[in-house]
Short mmCIF file of C-alpha atoms and ligand atoms in Angstrom, two decimals:
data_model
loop_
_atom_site.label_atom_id
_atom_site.label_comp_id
_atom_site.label_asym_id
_atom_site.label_seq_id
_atom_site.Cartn_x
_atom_site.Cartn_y
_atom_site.Cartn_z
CA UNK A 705 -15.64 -45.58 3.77
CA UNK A 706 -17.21 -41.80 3.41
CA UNK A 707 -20.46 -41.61 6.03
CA UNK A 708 -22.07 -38.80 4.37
CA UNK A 709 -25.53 -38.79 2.82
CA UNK A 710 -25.54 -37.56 -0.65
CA UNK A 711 -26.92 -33.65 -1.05
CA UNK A 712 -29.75 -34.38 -3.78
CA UNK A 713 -32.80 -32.45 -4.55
CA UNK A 714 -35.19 -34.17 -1.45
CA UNK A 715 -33.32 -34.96 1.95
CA UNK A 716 -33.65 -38.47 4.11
CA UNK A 717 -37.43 -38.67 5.38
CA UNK A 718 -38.21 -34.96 3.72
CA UNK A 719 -42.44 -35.03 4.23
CA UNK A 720 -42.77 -33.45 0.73
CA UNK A 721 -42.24 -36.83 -1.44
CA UNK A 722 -40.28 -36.79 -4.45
CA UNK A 723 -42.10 -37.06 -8.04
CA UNK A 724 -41.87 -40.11 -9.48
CA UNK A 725 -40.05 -38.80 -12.92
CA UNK A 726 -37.63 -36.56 -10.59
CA UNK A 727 -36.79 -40.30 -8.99
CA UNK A 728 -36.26 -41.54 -12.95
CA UNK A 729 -34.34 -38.42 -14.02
CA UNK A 730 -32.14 -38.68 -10.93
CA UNK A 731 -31.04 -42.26 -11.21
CA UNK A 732 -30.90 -42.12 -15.04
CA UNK A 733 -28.21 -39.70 -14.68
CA UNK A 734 -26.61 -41.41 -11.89
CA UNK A 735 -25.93 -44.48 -14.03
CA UNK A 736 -22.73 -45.16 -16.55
CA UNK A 737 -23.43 -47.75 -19.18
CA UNK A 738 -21.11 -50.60 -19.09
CA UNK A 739 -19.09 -51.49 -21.93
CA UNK A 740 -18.34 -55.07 -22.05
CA UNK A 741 -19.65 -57.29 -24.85
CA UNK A 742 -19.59 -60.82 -25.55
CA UNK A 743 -18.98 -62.64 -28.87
CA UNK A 744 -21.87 -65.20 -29.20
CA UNK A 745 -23.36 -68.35 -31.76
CA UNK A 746 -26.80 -65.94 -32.44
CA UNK A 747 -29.02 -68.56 -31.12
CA UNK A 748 -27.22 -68.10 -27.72
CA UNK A 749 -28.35 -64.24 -28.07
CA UNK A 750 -31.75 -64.40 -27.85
CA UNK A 751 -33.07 -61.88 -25.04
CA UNK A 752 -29.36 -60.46 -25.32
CA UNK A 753 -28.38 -56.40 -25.59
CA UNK A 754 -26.90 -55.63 -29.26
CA UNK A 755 -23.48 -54.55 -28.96
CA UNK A 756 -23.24 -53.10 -31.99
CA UNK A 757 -24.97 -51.94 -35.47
CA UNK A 758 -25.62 -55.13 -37.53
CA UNK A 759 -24.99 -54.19 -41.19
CA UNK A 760 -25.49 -56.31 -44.04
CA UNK A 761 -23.60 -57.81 -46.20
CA UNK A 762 -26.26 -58.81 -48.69
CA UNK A 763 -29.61 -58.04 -50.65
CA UNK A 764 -32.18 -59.73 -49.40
CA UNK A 765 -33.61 -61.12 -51.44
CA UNK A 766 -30.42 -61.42 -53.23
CA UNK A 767 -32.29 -62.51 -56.45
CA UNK A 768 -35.61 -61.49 -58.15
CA UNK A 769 -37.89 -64.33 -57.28
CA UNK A 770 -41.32 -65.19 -57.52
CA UNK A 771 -43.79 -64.51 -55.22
CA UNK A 772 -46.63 -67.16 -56.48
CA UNK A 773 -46.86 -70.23 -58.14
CA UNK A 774 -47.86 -69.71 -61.50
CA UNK A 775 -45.65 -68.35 -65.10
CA UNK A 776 -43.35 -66.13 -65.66
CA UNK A 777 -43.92 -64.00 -68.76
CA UNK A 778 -42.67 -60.77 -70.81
CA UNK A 779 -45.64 -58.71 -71.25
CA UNK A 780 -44.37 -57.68 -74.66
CA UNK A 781 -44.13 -60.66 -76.28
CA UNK A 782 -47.50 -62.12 -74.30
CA UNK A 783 -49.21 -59.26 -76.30
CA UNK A 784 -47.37 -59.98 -79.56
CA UNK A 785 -48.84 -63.63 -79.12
CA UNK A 786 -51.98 -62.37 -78.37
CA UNK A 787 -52.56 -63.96 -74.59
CA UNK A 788 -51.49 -67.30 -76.08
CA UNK A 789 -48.08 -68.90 -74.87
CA UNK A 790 -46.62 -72.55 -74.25
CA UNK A 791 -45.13 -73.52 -71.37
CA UNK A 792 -40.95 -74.63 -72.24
CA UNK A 793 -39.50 -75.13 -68.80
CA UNK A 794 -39.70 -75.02 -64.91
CA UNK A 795 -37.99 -72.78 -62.34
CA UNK A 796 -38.34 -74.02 -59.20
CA UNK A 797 -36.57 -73.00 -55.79
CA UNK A 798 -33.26 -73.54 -55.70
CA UNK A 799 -33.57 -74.93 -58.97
CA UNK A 800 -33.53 -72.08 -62.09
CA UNK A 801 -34.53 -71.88 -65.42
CA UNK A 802 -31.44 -71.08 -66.81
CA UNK A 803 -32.05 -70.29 -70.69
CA UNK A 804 -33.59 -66.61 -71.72
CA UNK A 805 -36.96 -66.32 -72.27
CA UNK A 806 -38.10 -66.06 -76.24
CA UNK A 807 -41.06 -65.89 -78.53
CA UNK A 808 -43.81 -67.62 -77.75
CA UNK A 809 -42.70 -69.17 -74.19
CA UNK A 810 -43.72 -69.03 -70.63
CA UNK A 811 -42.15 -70.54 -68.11
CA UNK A 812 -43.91 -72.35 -64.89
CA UNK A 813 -42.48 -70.79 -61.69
CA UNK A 814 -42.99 -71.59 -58.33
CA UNK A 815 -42.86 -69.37 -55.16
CA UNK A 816 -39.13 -68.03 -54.48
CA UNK A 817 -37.79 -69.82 -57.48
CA UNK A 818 -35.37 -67.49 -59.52
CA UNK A 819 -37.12 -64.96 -62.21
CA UNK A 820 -35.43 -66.60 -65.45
CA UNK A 821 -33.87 -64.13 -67.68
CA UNK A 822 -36.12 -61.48 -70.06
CA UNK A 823 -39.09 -62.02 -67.61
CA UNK A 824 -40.63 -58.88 -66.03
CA UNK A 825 -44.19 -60.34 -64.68
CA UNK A 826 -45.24 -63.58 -63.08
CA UNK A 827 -49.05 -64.35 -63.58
CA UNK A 828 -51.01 -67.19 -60.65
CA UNK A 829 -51.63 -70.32 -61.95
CA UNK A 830 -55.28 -70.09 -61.01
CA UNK A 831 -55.48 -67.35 -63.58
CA UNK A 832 -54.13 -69.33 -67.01
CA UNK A 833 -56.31 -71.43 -68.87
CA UNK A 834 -54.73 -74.14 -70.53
CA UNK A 835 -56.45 -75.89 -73.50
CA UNK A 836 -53.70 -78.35 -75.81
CA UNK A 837 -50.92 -77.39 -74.52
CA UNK A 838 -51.71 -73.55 -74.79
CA UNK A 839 -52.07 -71.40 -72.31
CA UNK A 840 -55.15 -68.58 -72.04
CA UNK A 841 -53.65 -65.60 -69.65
CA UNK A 842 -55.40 -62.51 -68.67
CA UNK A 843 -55.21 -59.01 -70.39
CA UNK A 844 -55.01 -57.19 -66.95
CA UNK A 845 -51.52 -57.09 -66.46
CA UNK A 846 -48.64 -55.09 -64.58
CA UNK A 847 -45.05 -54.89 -64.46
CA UNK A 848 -43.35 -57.19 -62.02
CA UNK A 849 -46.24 -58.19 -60.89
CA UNK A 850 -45.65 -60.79 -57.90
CA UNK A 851 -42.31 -60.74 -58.63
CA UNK A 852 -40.05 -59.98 -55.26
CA UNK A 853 -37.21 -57.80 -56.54
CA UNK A 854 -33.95 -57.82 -55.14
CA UNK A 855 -33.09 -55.84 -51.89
CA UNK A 856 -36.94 -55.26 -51.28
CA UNK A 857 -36.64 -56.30 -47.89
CA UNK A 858 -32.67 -55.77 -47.11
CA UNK A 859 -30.35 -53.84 -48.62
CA UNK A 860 -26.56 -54.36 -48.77
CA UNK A 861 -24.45 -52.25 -46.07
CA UNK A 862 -28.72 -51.34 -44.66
CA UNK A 863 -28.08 -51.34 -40.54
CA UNK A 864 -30.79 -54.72 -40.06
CA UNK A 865 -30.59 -54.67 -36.22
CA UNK A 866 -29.21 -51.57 -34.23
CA UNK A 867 -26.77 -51.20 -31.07
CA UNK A 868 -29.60 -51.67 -27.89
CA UNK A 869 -32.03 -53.41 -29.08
CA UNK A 870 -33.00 -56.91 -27.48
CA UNK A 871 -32.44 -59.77 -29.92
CA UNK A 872 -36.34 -61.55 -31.05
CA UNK A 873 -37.13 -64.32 -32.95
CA UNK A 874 -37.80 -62.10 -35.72
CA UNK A 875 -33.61 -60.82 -35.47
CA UNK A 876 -32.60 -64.43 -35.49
CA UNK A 877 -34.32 -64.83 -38.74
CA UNK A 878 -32.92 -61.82 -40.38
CA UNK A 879 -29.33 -62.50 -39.00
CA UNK A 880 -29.43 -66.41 -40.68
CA UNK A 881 -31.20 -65.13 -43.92
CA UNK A 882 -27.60 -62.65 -43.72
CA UNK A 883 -25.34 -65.75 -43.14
CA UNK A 884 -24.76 -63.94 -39.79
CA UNK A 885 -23.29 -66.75 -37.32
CA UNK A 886 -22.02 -64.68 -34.29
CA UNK A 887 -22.77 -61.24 -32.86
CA UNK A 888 -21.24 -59.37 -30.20
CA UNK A 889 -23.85 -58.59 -27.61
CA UNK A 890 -23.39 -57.04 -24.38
CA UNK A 891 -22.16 -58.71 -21.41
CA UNK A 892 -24.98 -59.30 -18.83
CA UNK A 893 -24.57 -57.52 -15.30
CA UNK A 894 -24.54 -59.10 -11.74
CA UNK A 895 -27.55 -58.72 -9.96
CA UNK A 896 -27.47 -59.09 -6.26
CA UNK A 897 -30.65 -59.04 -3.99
CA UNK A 898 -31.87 -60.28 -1.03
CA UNK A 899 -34.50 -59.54 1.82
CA UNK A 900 -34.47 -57.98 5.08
CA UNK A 901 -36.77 -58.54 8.25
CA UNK A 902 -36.80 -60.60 11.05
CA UNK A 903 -40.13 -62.19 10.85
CA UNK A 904 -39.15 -64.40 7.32
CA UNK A 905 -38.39 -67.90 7.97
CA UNK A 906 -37.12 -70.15 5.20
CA UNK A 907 -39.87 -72.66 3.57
CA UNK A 908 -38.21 -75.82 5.25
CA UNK A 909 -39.61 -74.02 8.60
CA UNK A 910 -43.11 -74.42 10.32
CA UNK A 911 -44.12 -70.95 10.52
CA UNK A 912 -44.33 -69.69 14.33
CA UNK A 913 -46.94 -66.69 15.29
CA UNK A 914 -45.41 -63.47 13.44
CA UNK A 915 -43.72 -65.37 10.93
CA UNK A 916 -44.04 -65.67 7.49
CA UNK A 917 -42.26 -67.12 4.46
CA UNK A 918 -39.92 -64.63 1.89
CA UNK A 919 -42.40 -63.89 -1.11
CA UNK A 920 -39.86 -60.57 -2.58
CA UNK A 921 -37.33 -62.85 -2.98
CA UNK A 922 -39.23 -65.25 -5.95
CA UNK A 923 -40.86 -61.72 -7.07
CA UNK A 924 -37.17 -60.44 -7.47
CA UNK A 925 -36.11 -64.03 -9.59
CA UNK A 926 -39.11 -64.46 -11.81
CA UNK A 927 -38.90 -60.03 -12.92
CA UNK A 928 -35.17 -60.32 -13.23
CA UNK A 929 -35.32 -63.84 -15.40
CA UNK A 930 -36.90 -62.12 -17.97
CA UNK A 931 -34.13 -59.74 -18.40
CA UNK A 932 -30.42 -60.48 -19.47
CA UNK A 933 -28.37 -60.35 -16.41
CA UNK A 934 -26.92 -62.85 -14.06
CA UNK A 935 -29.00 -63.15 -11.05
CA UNK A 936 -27.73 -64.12 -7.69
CA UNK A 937 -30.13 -64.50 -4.97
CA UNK A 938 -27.82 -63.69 -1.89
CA UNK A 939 -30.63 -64.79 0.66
CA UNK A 940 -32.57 -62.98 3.49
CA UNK A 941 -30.86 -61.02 6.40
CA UNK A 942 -31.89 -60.45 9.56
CA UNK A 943 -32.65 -56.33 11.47
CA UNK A 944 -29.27 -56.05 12.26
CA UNK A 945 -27.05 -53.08 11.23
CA UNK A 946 -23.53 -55.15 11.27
CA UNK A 947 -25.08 -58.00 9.48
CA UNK A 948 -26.46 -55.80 7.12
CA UNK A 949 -23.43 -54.19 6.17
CA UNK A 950 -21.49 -57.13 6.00
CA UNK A 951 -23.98 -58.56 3.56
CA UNK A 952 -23.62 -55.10 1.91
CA UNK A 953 -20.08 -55.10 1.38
CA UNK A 954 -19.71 -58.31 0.30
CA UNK A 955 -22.17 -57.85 -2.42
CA UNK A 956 -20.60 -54.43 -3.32
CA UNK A 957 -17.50 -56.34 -4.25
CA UNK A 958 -19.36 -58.65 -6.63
CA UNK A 959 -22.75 -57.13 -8.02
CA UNK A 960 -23.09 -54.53 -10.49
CA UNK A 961 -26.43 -53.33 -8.90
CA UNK A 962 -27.62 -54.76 -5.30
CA UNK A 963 -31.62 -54.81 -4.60
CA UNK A 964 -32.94 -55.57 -1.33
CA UNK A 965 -36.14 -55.61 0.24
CA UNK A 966 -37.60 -54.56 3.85
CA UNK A 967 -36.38 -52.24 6.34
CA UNK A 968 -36.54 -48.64 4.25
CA UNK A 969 -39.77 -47.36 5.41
CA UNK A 970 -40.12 -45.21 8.42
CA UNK A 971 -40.89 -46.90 11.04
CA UNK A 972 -37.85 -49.71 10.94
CA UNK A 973 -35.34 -47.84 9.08
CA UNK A 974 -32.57 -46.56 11.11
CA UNK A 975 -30.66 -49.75 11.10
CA UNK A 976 -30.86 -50.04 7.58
CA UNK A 977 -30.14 -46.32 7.14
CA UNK A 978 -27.38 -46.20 9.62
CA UNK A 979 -25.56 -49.07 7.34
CA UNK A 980 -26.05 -47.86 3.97
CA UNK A 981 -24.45 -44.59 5.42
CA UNK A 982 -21.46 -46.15 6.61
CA UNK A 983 -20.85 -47.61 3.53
CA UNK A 984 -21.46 -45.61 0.39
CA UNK A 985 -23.86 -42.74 -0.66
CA UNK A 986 -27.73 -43.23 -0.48
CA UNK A 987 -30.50 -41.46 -0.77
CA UNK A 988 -33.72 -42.20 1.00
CA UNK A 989 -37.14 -41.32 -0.73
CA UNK A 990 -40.43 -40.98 -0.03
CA UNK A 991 -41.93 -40.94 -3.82
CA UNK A 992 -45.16 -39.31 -5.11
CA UNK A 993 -46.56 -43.11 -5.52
CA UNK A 994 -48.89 -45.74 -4.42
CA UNK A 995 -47.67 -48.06 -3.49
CA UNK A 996 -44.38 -47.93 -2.91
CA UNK A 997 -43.79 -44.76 -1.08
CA UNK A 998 -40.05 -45.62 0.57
CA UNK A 999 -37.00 -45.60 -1.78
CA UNK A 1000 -33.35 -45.63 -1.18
CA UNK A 1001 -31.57 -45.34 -3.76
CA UNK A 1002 -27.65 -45.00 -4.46
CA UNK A 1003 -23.97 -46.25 -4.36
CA UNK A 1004 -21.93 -48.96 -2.26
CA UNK A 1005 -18.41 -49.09 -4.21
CA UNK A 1006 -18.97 -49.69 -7.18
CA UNK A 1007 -22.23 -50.90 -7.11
CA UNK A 1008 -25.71 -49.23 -7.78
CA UNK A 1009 -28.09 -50.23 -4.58
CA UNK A 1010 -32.00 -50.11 -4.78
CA UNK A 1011 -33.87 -50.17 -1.13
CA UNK A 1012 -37.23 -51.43 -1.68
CA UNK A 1013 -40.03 -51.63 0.58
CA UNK A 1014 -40.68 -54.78 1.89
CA UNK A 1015 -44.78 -55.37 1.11
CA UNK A 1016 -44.59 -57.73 -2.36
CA UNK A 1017 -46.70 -55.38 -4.47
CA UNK A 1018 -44.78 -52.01 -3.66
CA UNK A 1019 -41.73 -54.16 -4.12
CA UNK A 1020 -42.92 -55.29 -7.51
CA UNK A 1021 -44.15 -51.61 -8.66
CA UNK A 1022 -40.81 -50.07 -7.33
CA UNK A 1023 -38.87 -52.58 -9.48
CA UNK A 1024 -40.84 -52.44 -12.89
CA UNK A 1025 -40.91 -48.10 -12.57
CA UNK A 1026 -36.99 -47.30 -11.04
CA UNK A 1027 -34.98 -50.63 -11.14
CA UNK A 1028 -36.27 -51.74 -14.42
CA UNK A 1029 -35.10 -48.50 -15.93
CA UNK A 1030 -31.72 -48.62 -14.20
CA UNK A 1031 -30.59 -52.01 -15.47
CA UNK A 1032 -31.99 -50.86 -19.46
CA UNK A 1033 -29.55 -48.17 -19.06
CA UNK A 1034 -26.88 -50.31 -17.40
CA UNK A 1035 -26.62 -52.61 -20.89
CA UNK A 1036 -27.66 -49.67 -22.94
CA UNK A 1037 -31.18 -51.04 -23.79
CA UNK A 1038 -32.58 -48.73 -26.00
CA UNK A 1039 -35.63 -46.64 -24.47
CA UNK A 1040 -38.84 -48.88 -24.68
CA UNK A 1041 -41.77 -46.99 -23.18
CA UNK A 1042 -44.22 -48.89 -21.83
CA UNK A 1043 -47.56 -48.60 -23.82
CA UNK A 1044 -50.29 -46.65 -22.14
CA UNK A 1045 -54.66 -46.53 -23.20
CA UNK A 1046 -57.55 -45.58 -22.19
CA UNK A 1047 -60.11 -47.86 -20.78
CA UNK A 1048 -64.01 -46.91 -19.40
CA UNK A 1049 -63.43 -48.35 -15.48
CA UNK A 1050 -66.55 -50.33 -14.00
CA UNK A 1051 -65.80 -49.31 -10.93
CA UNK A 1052 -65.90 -46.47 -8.41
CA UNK A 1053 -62.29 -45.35 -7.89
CA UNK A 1054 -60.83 -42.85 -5.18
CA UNK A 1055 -56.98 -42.11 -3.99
CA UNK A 1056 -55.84 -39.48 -1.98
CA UNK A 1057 -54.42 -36.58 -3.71
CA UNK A 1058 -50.90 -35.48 -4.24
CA UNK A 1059 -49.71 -39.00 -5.38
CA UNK A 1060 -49.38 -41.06 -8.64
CA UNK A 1061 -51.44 -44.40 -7.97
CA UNK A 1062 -50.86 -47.65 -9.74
CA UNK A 1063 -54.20 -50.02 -9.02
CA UNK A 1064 -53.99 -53.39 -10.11
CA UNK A 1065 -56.72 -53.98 -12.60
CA UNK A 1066 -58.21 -56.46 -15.14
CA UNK A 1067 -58.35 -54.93 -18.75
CA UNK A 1068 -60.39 -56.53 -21.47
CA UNK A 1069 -61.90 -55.44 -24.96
CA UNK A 1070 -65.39 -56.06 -25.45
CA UNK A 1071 -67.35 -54.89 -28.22
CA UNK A 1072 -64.47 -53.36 -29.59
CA UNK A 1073 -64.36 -50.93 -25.97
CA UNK A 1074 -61.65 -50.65 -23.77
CA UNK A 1075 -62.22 -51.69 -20.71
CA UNK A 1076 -60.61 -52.06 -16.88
CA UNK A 1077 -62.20 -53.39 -13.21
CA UNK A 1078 -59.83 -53.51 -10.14
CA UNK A 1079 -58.35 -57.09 -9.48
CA UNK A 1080 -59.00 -57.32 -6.11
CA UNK A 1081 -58.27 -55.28 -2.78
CA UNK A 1082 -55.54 -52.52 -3.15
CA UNK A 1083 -53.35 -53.06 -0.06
CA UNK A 1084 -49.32 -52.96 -1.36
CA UNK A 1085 -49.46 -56.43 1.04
CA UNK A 1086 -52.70 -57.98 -1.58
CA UNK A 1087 -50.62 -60.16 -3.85
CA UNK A 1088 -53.46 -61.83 -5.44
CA UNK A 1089 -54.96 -58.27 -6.96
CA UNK A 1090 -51.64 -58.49 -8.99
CA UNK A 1091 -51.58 -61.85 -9.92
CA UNK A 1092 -55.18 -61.43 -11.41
CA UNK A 1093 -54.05 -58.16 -12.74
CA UNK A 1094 -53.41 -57.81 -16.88
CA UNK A 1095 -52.89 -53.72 -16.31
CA UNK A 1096 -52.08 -51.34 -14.36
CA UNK A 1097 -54.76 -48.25 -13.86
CA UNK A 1098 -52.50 -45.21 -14.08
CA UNK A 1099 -54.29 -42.36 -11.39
CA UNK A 1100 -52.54 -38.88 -11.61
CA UNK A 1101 -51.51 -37.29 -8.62
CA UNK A 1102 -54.33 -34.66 -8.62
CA UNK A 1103 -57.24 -36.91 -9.28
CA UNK A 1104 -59.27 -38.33 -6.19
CA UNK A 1105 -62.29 -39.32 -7.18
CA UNK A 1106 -63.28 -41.72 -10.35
CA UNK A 1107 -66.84 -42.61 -11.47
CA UNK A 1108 -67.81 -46.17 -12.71
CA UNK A 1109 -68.33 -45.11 -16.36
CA UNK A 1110 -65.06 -42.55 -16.77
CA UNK A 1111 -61.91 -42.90 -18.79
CA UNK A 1112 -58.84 -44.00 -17.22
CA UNK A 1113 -55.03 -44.30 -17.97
CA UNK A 1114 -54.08 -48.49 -18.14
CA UNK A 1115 -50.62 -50.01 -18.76
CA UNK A 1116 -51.09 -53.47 -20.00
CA UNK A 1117 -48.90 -55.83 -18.66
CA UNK A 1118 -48.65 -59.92 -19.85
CA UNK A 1119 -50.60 -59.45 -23.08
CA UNK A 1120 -51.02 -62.43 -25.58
CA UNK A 1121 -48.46 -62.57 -28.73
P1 LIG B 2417 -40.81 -53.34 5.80
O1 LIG B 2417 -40.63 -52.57 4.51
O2 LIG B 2417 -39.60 -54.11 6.20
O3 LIG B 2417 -41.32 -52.44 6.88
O4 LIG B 2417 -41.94 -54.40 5.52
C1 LIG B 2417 -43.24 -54.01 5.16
C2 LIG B 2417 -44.15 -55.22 5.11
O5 LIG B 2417 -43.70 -56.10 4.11
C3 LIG B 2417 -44.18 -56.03 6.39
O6 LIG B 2417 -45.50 -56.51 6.57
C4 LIG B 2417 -43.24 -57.17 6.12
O7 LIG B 2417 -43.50 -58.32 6.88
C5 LIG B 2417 -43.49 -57.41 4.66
N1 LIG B 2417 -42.32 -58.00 4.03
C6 LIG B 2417 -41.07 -57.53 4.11
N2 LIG B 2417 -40.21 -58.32 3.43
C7 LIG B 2417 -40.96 -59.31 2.89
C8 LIG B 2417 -40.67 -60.43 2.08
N3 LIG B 2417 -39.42 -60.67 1.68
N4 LIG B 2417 -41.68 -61.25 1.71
C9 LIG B 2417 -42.94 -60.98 2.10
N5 LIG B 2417 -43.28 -59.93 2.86
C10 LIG B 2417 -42.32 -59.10 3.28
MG1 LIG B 2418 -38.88 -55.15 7.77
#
């Protein structure tokens, strides 16, 4: 194994911290797509990574239908019968009128029943009189009016769901209205992580002085749940350089990306440093963001390793801005910005310059204004500001001061829908 730390654009500890998009540019290029797929029933794919272009093989609708309940008519001969017809038969869904229409006829329709034959307009019921048998229609009439034509929503050999995107309930609906049973989607990637530091103690433990229980650990589950890859929780270790790589290496040989937590900022991080070293190439950060300064990010074998700091919020922030990112392009999800707007803060806000902050705030809408409040205390340790957040306030790098009243930058996280 090579000990030799990678020559990238910032050095190990460098005091001038790298930008946050430098960070994202870096390991974007760093990382190779994988290839497998998997050939699944499509209910089985929901969340999944499209493998491939869906085409399809039909017209949806495949038939001109009706979009109301009400009579289907030929304007021409409505006109020629002077807004007078009879009603000689019933098309109902999955039940059509078969015979053409003639003379003096209408025929009742209902919604998505089959357009019979020589009709080209279907009028509401609520808009026919009917006196003896007769029915009274309207003289404002168009072409096809509420009639669905054929292929207006999906066309045969149209691409209905492309190569990247995550499969919704909206893409199980269009792949059954196709008669699409099975996809290939791709195959979801191992996910290794566990936490560092000496002071966590496992939940079955009375907690001594200095101790505490492993919070990055059930951050790291519930983020990665939401996305499609295998997730193995490979436990806490302790500050100990051979334990550290042995936990390493063994999760080299069996993760596709490894995440831990702990042990990468300054003050603790030779041991951690000295390990990762020995055993692949990494890069250790400092990035142009609050919070979550320390990164290391890089290569053991063949798997991709992310060094996170160990307080729960920077942990959380690091994950959703560089690991997040690195797994999309691992399964080839196709790029999904997050959304950004601006919001009026009600509060005072200040930073130090020369870094990118992420406060966790509280964004609402009221009186059709945007607007944001910080959650709670800002320390990267104060977990409870980010479980009461909705948003992120976005603070550039050269802004220090905000004033109650200003407009601000939020990414909305958790919204309803
Ligand atoms: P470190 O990055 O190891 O220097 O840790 C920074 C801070 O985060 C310290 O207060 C640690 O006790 C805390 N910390 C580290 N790992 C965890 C964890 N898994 N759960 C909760 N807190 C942690
Ligand atoms: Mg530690």
């Amino acid at each position: 194994m090579t000990k030799k730390l990678k020559n990238t654009c910032v050095n190990e500890f460098d005091p001038d911290a790298l930008e946050e998009e430098k960070a994202i540019k870096f390991i974007l290029n760093s990382i190779v797509a994988k290839k497998d797929k998997e050939r699944l029933p499509i209910r089985n794919t929901l969340g999944r990574v499209v493998g491939d272009n869906i085409k399809s093989k039909l017209n949806i609708p495949n038939f001109n239908n009706s979009a109301m309940d009400g009579y289907a008519i030929n304007i021409q001969l409505l006109k020629k019968n002077n807004y007078i017809l009879q009603e000689k038969g019933v098309s109902l869904a999955g039940k059509p009128y078969s015979k053409k229409l003639t003379s003096n006829i209408a025929i009742k329709v209902m919604t998505g029943a089959v357009i019979p034959n020589n009709c080209d307009a279907v009028v509401m019921k609520e808009m026919v009189d009917i006196k003896n048998d007769h029915l009274y229609f309207p003289k404002k009439l168009e072409k096809n009016q509420n009639i669905r034509k054929i292929g207006e929503d999906i066309r045969k050999n149209d691409i209905v769901i492309k190569k990247g995107e995550i499969i919704n309930h909206s893409h199980l609906g269009i792949l059954s209205s196709l008669g699409i049973k099975e996809i290939n989607v791709m195959a979801k990637p191992i996910i290794s992580f566990f936490s560092t530091g000496d002071e966590l103690v496992s939940m079955d433990t009375k907690l001594s002085k200095g101790m505490i229980y492993d919070s990055n650990r059930y951050i790291l589950y519930g983020l990665l749940k939401k996305l499609p890859v295998i997730i193995k929780d490979r436990g806490v270790v302790r500050d100990q350089e051979k334990i550290l790589i042995k936990k390493l290496a063994y999760c080299s040989q069996k993760s596709d990306i490894i995440i831990t937590t702990g042990g990468v900022s300054v003050g603790d991080a030779d041991y951690i440093k000295n390990a990762l070293n020995k055993l692949g190439n990494i890069n250790f950060w400092k990035i142009a963001i609050k919070p979550g300064r320390p990164l290391a990010y890089g290569k053991i074998n063949k798997s991709y390793f992310f060094g996170l700091p160990g307080n729960p919020v920077s942990a959380v922030v690091t994950f959703q801005l560089f690991v997040n990112l690195a797994i999309e392009k691992l399964i080839g999800i196709k790029e999904n910005k997050y959304i950004k707007l601006e919001a009026t803060t009600t509060n005072d806000l200040s930073k130090k310059k020369g870094r990118v902050e992420y406060k966790r705030g509280y964004f609402s809408q009221v009186n059709n204004e945007n607007l944001v409040s910080v959650s709670g205390q800002q320390g990267s340790n104060i977990l409870t500001s980010l479980s009461n957040a909705n948003c992120y306030i976005r603070l550039d790098s050269n802004v220090s001061k905000v004033k109650k009243g200003d407009k601000v930058t939020v990414i909305p996280f958790n919204l309803k829908i």
